[in-house]
Structure formats: structure tokens, C-alpha cells
Coordinates of C-alpha atoms in Angstrom, one line a residue:
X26 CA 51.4 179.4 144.8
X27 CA 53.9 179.2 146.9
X28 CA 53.3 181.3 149.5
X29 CA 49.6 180.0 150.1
X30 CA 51.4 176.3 152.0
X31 CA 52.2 179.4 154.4
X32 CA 48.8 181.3 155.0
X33 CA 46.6 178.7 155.1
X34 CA 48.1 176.7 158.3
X35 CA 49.1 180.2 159.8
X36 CA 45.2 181.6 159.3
X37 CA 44.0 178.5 160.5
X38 CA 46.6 179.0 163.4
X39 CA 44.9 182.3 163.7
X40 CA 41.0 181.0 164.1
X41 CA 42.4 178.3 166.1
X42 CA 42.6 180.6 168.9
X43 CA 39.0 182.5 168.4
X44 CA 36.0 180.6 170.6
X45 CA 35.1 177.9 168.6
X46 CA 35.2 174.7 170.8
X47 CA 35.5 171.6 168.6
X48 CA 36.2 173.8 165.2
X49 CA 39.5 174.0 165.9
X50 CA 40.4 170.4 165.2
X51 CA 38.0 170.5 161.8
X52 CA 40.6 173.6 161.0
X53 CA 43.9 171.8 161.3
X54 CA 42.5 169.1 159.8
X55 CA 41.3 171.2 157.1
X56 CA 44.3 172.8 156.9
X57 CA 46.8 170.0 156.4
X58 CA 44.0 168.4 153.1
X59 CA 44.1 171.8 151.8
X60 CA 47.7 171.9 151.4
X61 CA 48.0 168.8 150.5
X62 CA 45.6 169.3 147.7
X63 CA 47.2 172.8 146.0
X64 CA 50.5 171.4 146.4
X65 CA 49.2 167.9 144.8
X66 CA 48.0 169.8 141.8
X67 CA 51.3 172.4 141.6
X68 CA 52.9 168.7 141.6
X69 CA 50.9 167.4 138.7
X70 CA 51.6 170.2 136.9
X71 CA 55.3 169.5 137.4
X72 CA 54.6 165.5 136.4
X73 CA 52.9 166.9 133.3
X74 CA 55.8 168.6 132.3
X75 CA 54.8 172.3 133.3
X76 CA 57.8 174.9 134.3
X77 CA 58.5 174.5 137.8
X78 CA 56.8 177.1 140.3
X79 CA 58.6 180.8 140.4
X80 CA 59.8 182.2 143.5
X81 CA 58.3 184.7 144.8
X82 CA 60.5 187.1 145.9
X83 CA 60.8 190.0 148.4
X84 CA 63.8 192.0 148.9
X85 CA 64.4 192.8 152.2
X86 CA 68.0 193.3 152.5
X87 CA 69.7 194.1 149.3
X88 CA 73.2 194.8 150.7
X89 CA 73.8 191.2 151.5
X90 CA 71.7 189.8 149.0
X91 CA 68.8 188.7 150.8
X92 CA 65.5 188.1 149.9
X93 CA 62.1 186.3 151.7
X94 CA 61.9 184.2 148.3
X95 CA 60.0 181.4 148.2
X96 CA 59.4 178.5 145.6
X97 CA 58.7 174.6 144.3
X98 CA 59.8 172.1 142.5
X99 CA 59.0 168.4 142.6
X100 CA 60.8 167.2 145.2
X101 CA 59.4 169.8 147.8
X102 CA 56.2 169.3 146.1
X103 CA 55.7 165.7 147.1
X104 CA 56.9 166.1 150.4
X105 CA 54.2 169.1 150.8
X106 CA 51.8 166.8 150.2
X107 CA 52.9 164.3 152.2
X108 CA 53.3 166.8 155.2
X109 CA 49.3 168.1 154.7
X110 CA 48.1 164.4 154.6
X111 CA 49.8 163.9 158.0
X112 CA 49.2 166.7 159.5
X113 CA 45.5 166.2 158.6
X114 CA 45.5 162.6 159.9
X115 CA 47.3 163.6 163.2
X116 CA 45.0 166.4 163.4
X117 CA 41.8 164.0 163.3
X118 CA 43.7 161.7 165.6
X119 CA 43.9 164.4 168.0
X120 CA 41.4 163.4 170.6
X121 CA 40.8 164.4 174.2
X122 CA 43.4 166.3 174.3
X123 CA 43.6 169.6 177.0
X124 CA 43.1 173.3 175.8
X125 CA 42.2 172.4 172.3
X126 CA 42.3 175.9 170.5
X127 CA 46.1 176.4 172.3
X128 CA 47.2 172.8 171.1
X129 CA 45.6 173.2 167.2
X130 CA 46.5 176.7 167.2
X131 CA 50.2 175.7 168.1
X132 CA 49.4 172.4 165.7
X133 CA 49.1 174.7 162.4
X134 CA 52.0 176.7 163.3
X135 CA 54.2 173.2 163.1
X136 CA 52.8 172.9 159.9
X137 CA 53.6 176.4 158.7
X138 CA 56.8 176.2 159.6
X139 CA 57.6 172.4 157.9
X140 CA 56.0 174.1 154.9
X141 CA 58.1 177.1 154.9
X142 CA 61.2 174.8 154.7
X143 CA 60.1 173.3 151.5
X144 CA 59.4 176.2 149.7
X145 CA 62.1 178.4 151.2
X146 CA 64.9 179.8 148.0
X147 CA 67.2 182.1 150.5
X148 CA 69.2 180.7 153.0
X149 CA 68.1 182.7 155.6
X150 CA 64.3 182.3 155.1
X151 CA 65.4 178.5 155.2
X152 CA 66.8 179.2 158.5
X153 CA 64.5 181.1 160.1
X154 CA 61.8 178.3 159.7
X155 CA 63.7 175.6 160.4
X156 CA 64.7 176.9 163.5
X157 CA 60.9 177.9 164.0
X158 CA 59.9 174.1 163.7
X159 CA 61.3 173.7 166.9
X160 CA 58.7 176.3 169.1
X161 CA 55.7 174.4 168.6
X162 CA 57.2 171.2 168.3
X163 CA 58.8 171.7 171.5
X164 CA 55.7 173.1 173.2
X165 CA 53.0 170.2 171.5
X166 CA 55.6 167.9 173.3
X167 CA 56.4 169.6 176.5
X168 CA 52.7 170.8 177.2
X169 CA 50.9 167.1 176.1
X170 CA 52.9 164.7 176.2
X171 CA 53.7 161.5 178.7
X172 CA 55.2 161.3 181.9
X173 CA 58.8 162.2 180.3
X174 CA 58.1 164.9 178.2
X175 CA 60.5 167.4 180.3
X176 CA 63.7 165.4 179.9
X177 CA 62.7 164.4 176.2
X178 CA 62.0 167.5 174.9
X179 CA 65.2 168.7 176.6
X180 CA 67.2 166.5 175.0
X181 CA 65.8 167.0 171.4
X182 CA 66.6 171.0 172.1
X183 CA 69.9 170.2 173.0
X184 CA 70.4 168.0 170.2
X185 CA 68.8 170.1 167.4
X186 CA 69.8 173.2 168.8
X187 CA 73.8 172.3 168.6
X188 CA 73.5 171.4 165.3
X189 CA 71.5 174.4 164.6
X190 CA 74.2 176.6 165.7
X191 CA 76.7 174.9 163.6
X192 CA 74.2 175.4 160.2
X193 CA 73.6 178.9 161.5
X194 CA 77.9 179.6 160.9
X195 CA 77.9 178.0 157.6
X196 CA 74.9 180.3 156.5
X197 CA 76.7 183.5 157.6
X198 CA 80.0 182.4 156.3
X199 CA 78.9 181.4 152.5
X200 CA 76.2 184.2 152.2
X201 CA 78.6 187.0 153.0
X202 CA 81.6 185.7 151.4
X203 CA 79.1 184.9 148.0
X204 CA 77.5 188.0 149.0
X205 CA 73.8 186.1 148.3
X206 CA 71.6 184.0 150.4
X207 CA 69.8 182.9 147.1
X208 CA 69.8 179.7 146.4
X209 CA 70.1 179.6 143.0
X210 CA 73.0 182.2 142.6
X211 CA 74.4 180.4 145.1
X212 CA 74.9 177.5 143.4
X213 CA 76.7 179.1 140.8
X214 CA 79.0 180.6 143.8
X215 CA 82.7 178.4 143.1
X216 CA 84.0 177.0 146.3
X217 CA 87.5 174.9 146.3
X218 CA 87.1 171.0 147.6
X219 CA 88.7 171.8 151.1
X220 CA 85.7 174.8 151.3
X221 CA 83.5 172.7 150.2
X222 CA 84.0 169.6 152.7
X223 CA 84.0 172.2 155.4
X224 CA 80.5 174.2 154.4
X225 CA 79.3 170.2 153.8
X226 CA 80.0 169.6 157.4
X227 CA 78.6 172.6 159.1
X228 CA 75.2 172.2 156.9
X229 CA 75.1 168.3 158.1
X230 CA 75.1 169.1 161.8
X231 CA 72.2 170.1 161.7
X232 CA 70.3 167.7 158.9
X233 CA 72.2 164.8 160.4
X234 CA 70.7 165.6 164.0
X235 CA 67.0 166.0 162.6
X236 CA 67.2 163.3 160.5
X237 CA 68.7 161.5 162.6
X238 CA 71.9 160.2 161.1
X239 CA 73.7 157.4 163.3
X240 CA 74.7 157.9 165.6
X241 CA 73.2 161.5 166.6
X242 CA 70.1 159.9 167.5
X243 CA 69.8 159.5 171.1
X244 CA 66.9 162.0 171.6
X245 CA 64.9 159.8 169.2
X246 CA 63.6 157.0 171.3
X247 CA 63.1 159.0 174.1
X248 CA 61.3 162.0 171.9
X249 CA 58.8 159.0 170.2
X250 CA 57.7 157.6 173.6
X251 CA 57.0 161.1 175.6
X252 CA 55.7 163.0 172.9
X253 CA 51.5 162.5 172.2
X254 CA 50.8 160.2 169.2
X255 CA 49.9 162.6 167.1
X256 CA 53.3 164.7 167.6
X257 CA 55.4 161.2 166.9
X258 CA 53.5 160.9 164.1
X259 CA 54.4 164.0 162.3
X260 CA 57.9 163.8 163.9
X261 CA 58.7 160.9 162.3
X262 CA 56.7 161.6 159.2
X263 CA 57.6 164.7 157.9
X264 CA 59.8 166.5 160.3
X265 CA 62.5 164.1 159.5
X266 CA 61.8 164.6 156.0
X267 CA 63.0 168.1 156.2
X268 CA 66.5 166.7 156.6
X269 CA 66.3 164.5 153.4
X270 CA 65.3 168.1 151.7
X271 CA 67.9 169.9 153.2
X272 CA 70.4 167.4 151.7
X273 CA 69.2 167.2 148.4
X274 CA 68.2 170.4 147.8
X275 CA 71.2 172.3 149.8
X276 CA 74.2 170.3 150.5
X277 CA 74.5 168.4 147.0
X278 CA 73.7 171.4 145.2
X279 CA 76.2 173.6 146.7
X280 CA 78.7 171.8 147.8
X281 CA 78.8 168.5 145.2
X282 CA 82.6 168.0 145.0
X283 CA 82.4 168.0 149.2
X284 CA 79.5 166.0 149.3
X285 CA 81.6 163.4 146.9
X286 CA 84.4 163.3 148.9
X287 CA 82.3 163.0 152.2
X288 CA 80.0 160.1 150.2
X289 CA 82.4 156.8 151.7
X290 CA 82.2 157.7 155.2
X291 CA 78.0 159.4 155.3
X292 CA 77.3 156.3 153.2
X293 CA 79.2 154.0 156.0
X294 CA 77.0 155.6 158.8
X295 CA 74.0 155.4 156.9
X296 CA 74.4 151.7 156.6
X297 CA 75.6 151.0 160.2
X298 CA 72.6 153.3 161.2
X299 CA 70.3 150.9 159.1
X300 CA 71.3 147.7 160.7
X301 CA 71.5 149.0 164.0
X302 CA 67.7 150.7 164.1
X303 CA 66.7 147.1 162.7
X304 CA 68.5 145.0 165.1
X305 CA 67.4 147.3 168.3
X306 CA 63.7 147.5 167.0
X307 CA 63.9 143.3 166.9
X308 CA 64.5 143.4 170.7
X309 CA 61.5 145.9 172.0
X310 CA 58.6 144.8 174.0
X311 CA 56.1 148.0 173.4
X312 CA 55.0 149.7 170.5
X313 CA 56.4 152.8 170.6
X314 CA 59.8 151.5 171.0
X315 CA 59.2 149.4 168.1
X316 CA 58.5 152.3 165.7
X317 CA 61.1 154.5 167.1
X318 CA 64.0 152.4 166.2
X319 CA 62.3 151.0 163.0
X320 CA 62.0 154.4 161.8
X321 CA 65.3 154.9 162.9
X322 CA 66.4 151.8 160.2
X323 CA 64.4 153.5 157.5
X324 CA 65.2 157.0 158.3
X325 CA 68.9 155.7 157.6
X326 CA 68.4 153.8 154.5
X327 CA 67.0 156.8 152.9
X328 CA 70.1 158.7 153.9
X329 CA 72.0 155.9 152.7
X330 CA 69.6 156.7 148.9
X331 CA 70.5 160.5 149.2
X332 CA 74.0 160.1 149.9
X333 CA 74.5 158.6 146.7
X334 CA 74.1 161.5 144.9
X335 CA 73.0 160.2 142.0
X336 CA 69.3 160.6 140.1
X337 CA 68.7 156.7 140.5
X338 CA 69.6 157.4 144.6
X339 CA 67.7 161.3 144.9
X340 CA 64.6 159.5 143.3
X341 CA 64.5 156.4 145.8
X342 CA 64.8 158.8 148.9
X343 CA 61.9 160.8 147.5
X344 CA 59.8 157.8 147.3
X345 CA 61.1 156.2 150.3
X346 CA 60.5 159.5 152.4
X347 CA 56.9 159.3 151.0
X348 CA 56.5 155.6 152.1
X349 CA 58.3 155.9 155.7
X350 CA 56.3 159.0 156.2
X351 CA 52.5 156.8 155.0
X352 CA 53.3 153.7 157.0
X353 CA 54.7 155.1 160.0
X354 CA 51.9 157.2 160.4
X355 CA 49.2 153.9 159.7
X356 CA 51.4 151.9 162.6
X357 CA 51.4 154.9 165.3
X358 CA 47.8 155.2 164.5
X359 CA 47.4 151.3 164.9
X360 CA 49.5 151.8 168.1
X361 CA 47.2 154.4 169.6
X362 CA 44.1 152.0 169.2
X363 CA 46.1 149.3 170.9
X364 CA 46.8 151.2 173.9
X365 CA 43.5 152.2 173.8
X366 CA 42.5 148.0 174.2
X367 CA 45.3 147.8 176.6
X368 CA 46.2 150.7 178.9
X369 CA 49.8 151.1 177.7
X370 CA 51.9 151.0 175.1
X371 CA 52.7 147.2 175.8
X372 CA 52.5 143.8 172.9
X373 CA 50.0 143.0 175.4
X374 CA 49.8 138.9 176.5
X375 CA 48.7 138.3 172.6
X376 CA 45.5 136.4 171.3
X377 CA 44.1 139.7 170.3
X378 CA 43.1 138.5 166.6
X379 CA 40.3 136.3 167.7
X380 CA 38.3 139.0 168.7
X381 CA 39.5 142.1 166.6
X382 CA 40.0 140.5 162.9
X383 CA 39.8 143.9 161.5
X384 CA 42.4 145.3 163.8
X385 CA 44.8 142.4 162.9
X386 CA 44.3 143.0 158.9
X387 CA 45.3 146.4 159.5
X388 CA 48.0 145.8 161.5
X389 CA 49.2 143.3 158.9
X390 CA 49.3 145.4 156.2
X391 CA 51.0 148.4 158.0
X392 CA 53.3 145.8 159.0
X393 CA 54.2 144.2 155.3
X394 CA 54.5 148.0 154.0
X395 CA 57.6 148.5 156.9
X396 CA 59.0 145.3 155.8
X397 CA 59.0 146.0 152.4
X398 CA 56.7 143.2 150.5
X399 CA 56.2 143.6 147.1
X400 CA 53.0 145.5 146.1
X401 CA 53.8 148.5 148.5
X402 CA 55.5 151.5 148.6
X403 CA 57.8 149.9 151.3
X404 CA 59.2 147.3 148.5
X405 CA 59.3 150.0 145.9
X406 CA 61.2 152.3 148.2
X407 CA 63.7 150.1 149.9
X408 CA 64.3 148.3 146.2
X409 CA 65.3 150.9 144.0
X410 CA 67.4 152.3 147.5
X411 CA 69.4 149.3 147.3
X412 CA 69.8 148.5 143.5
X413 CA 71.1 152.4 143.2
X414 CA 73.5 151.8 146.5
X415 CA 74.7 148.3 145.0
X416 CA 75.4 150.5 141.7
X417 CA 77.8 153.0 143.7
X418 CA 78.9 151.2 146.7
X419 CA 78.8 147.5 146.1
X420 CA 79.8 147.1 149.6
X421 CA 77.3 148.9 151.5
X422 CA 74.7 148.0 149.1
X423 CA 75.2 144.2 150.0
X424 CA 75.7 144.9 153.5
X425 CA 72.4 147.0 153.1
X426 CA 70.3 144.3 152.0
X427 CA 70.7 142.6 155.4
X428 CA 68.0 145.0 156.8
X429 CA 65.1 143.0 154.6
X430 CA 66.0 140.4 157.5
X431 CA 65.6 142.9 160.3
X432 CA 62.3 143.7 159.4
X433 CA 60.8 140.8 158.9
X434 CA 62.2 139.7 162.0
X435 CA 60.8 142.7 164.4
X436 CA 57.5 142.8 162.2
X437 CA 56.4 139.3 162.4
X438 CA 57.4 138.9 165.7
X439 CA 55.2 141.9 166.7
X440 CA 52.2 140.1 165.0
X441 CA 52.9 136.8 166.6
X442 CA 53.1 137.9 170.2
X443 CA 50.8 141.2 169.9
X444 CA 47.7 139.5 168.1
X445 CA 48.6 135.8 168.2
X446 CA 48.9 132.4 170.2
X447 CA 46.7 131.6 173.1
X448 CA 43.5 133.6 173.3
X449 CA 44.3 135.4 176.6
X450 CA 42.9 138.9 176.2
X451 CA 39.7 140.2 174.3
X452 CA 39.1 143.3 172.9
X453 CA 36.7 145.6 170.7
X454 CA 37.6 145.4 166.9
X455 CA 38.7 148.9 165.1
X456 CA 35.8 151.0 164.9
X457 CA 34.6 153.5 162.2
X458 CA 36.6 156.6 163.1
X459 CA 39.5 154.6 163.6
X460 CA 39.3 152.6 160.1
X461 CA 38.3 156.2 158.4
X462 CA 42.1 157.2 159.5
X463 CA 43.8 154.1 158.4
X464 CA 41.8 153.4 155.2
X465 CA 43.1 156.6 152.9
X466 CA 46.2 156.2 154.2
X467 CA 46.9 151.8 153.4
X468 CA 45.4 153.1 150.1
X469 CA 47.9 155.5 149.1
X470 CA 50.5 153.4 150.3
X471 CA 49.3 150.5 147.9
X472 CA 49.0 152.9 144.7
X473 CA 52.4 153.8 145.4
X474 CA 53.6 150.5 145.4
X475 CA 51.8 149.8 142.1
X476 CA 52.4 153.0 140.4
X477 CA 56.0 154.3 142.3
X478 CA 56.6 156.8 139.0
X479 CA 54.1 158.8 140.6
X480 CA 56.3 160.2 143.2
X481 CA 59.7 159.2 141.3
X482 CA 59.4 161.2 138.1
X483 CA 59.2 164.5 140.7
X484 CA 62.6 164.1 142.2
X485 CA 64.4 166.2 138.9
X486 CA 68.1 165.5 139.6
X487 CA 69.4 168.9 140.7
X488 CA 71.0 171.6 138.8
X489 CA 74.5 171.6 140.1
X490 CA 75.5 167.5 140.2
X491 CA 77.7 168.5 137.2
X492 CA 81.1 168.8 138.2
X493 CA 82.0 172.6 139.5
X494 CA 85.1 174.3 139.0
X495 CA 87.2 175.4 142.1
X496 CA 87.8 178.4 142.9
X497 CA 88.5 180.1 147.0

């Protein structure tokens, strides 16, 4: 089952390209729901207790112990899901946009390539597509997007691509000297503490980049604003995600005992990282600013979660990543409409709620989810993230909690001058299309809030936290 969260984006990729005019977009968008559904009901199966998806496997070089092997569990499962709900919503929200079939076709090979991290069991399969996330990414940005897409995607190249390099080394270096890119041998492969901080390190270049980690995250602001709404949105969504997966899945099952004694310091970035996205996001005056440095905050607090190592911390980064990923996708969406109203990306003079009371409810509930009130996923996330850092490191944990101010601050301050105050500026309310995006979308994020153990009870702890013996 596996395999199929690769051929359906990559045939859709395919008829993308044939001459069908507006098809194309009803193909990504079909696409993305039809992942998200067979990976929803290989998830279920998961929840209800059923063995965990095989790989499937395909030998390709047996010297070196490599194989195209590909697999699930439930943590890859409910970001899978989570990937084909976005890319279906940024697909629909793709409107206008110049040499449709090129930009779909290139839009399902994104999404190809996201899924192929999640379900990739060999090292170098995992390579190949996380380095393959970057072609389309790179051209959906450099081909469509604002007036600074050159130097932006530039930097995130240079960025991702450095730390790439790094990840590629540590790859090579274990699978030959384990002589196995598998996974799961590998993480019966015994490494001493001193290899094990080193492999750590060379795996986080990367993950810490994509994430982005604080403070390799100077390509972010810059990547949000020039890249087309619908690119930020998966960006942000679920191409971050990927590093949350490559930390949970990789670096703390390989390398635990390095990953323990790097904990105090990844842990202390995380929580600078946190604070420092919240305070910069209170001090923006547009919209895409705003979300770039609140997902920034977030982003870090659920690095903060999967630091911890611990099944309390891996299951509040799962349901975090699902909620960051929901609500930032409702607020670019809600972003879009506004710069539809007002020409740029701007707060705009305010008094936008007198004639729009739709467009402010929306607004206010994507805006409650990011700060975290209870009934959300946001609270559900961000709680059981700080009650499992307070339970390992008191410190951070405490220190933590002071985002919950940051948020509120930036959020309700956006309401107040974007849709609020004197009535200086009228505008059309959300229409149909536009509700129809945001509607499924507030709705999972609500269940989630109410009924968390839906995503939670799928992040299974992985195999090797127990203590490994040392060895080289």
C-alpha cells in the first residue's frame, strides 16, 4: 500500500501534462484526497490495532545492502494524510495561475516526492527523495512566485542544499561501515556514544535546515513571502514536517545515546527558536510575515516535543505537526482572500469586520487554533508539548510556556488592526469557493481538538529508545 502514495501523484503528474485545460487542477486536487484517503484507512487500521504496513522491497544493490524498500507505520501515516489534505486544498487554491498543466504537473511531483519520504525504509531511497523535494519546489517557486522569487529560492538552495551535503556523508559513512542502508537492520547496527553524537550531527544539518531549527532559518521569511500561496502553504505544512519525520524516525532510532547527549543543547535552541518566532511575528505589519515567523514559533516548539525523546514528547509532535500543518494552511488561505480585498499582503487600515462578518469569524477561529485555545488542536498540541517538556526539562518547559503570551499578543493584535476600529475600508465577505476551502479544514482542526487520541495513539514510540550497547 505503500507504494500507491507514489503512483498516484506521479500518474497524475503524468496526465497533468496531456491537453486537458482546466483538468489538470481537478487531478492534483484529486490526487492529494486520494492519498489522503488510502493512507487514512492504512492509519485506521494501525489505530485498530492491525500489524503495521510491510515494506515492500526491491533489491537493487545487494553488495552494499540496498534496497528501494518502502513502508508505514503511524507516524508517517498521519503525516500522509495530512500532506494529501494540503496538497488537495493548495491545489483548489491554485487559481490563475500561468501554464497550468506545467505548474500541476510539477505540483504532483512535490507531492510524490513528500510522500516518498514518509514511506521510504533504506537510507538511500530516503535520500534520493528528499533531495528530490527540492526540483519542483524550487521550480513552483522560481517560475510563480512574487517579485523575489530569484534571490529566495536561492537562498533556500543554498541552505537546504549545505545541509544536504552534510546528511548525504553520514548516509555513505554508516551504510558502508554497517554494510546496510535498511532501516531496520540499521537500527540494530551498535555505534559507540562519540559515533553516535557525530552521525546525530551530520543527519541534523539537514532536518535542522528544513525544519527550520533556530537559527538556520534565514531563508524562511524570505521563501513564505516570494513563493505563491499555495507553495507557502505546503511549505509550511508539510514540507517542514518531513524534518519532524526524519528526527523521529531516523536520528532517535539510530543514534539514541547521541541524540541524549545532544538533548540539553537541541532542546535550548528549540526554546530560543520558539520565543524568538513569537516575539518577531508580534512586530509584522503584513500577513505573510506574520505567518512566516509564527510558524517559525511553532515549527520550534514541536522540535522542542521531538527532542524529548520520550513517547509523551514523539506523540505531541505528531499531533502538533498535524495542527501547525491544518491552521497554517486555513490562515494563508484567509491571507490570500485578504489580499485579494486589498491589493497586497498588508493589515490593511482595519474596519474590515463591518462589512465581511464571515471573513472575520474565519479569521477568528484560524486565529484561536495558532494561539492555542482550548477546544482546538492548537491547545491540544502545544499542551501536551509543554507538560511532556516540563516533565524532562523543567527549565525549558517553564521558559516554553512564555510563548502562550506571544501568540496571543501577535494574534489579537492582527484581528484588532486587520478587521477592527474605525470603519475605513469595505470589502466583499468570503464567498462560496473560498468558505468551501476553509470549512473542511476549521472542521478537522476542531475534531482534533476534541478527540486529540485520534492522531496521538499513531505515534508508536520507536523500536530502538531502549538503551543500545556500544560498540565502534
Amino acid at each position: 500500500m505503500a507504494a500507491d502514495m507514489l503512483i498516484v501523484p506521479l500518474v497524475a503528474a503524468l496526465a497533468c501534462l496531456l491537453p486537458i485545460g482546466a483538468l489538470a487542477r481537478a487531478l492534483a486536487v484529486a490526487s492529494g484526497l486520494i492519498v489522503a484517503l488510502v493512507a487514512g484507512a492504512d492509519a485506521w487500521g494501525l489505530y485498530r490495532s492491525a500489524p503495521a504496513d510491510p515494506a515492500d522491497a526491491l533489491v537493487w544493490a545487494a553488495p552494499l545492502g540496498a534496497s528501494f524498500s518502502l513502508g508505514s507505520d503511524g507516524f508517517s501515516g498521519a503525516l500522509l494524510v495530512l500532506g494529501g489534505v494540503l496538497f488537495a486544498v493548495g491545489a483548489a487554491a491554485s487559481d490563475g495561475v500561468a501554464a497550468p498543466r506545467a505548474y500541476f504537473a510539477t505540483w504532483c511531483l512535490l507531492q510524490a516526492a513528500v510522500s516518498g519520504v514518509f514511506v521510504a525504509r533504506d537510507l538511500i531511497v530516503f535520500f534520493v527523495f528528499w533531495e528530490a523535494m527540492l526540483v519542483p519546489l524550487a521550480l513552483l517557486m522560481w517560475q510563480w512566485g512574487g517579485s523575489d522569487r530569484r534571490a529566495a529560492t536561492f537562498r533556500f538552495l543554498l541552505y537546504t542544499m549545505a545541509g544536504s551535503a552534510l546528511l548525504l556523508l553520514g548516509i555513505v559513512a554508516l551504510g558502508i561501515g554497517a554494510r546496510t542502508f535498511d532501516l531496520a537492520r540499521l537500527a540494530a547496527y551498535r555505534l559507540s556514544p562519540s559515533s553516535q553524537v557525530i552521525f546525530a550531527l551530520l543527519f541534523l544539518a539537514a532536518f535542522a535546515v528544513k525544519l527550520p531549527l533556530f537559527p538556520f532559518h534565514a531563508w524562511l521569511p524570505r521563501a513564505y513571502s516570494a513563493a505563491p500561496v499555495p507553495v507557502a502553504l505546503v511549505l509550511s505544512g508539510i514540507v517542514a514536517k518531513t524534518a519532524v519525520y526524519g528526527i523521529a524516525r531516523i536520528c532517535l532510532v539510530l543514534f539514541p545515546i547521541g541524540m541524549s547527549l545532544l538533548a540539553p543543547y537541541l532542546v535550548a535552541l528549540a526554546t530560543v527558536g520558539t520565543l524568538y518566532g513569537a516575539l518577531l511575528a508580534t512586530r509584522q505589519r503584513d500577513t505573510r510575515g506574520l505567518i512566516a515567523f509564527a510558524s517559525l514559533s511553532h515549527l520550534n516548539l514541536i522540535g522542542l516535543a521531538v527532542f524529548l525523546a520520550t513517547p509523551a514528547g514523539l506523540q505531541a509532535a505528531l499531533l502538533a505537526s498535524v495542527s501547525h500543518g491544518l491552521v497554517v494552511a486555513a490562515l494563508f488561505l484567509l491571507a490570500a482572500a485578504l489580499a485579494r480585498r486589498l491589493g497586497d499582503h498588508s493589515f490593511g487600515p482595519g474596519g474590515l469586520s463591518a462589512g465581511a462578518p464571515v471573513f472575520v469569524s474565519f479569521m477568528t477561529l484560524a486565529i484561536v487554533a495558532a494561539i492555542g485555545v482550548p477546544g482546538t488542536s492548537g491547545f491540544a498540541g502545544e499542551f501536551l508539548i509543554l507538560a511532556a517538556a516540563v516533565e524532562r526539562f523543567p527549565g525549558a518547559g517553564a521558559v516554553a510556556t512564555l510563548v502562550v503570551i506571544g501568540a496571543a499578543v501577535y494574534g489579537l493584535s492582527f484581528l484588532r488592526n486587520a478587521f477592527f476600529g474605525p470603519v475605513s475600508i469595505t470589502g466583499s465577505d468570503l464567498g462560496w469557493r473560498e468558505r468551501g476551502l476553509l470549512i473542511p479544514v476549521l472542521v478537522l482542526v476542531f475534531v482534533l481538538g476534541v478527540a486529540p487520541r485520534l492522531v496521538t495513539d499513531l505515534a508508536v514510540p520507536p523500536t530502538a529508545s531502549a538503551p543500545a550497547s556500544t560498540g565502534r
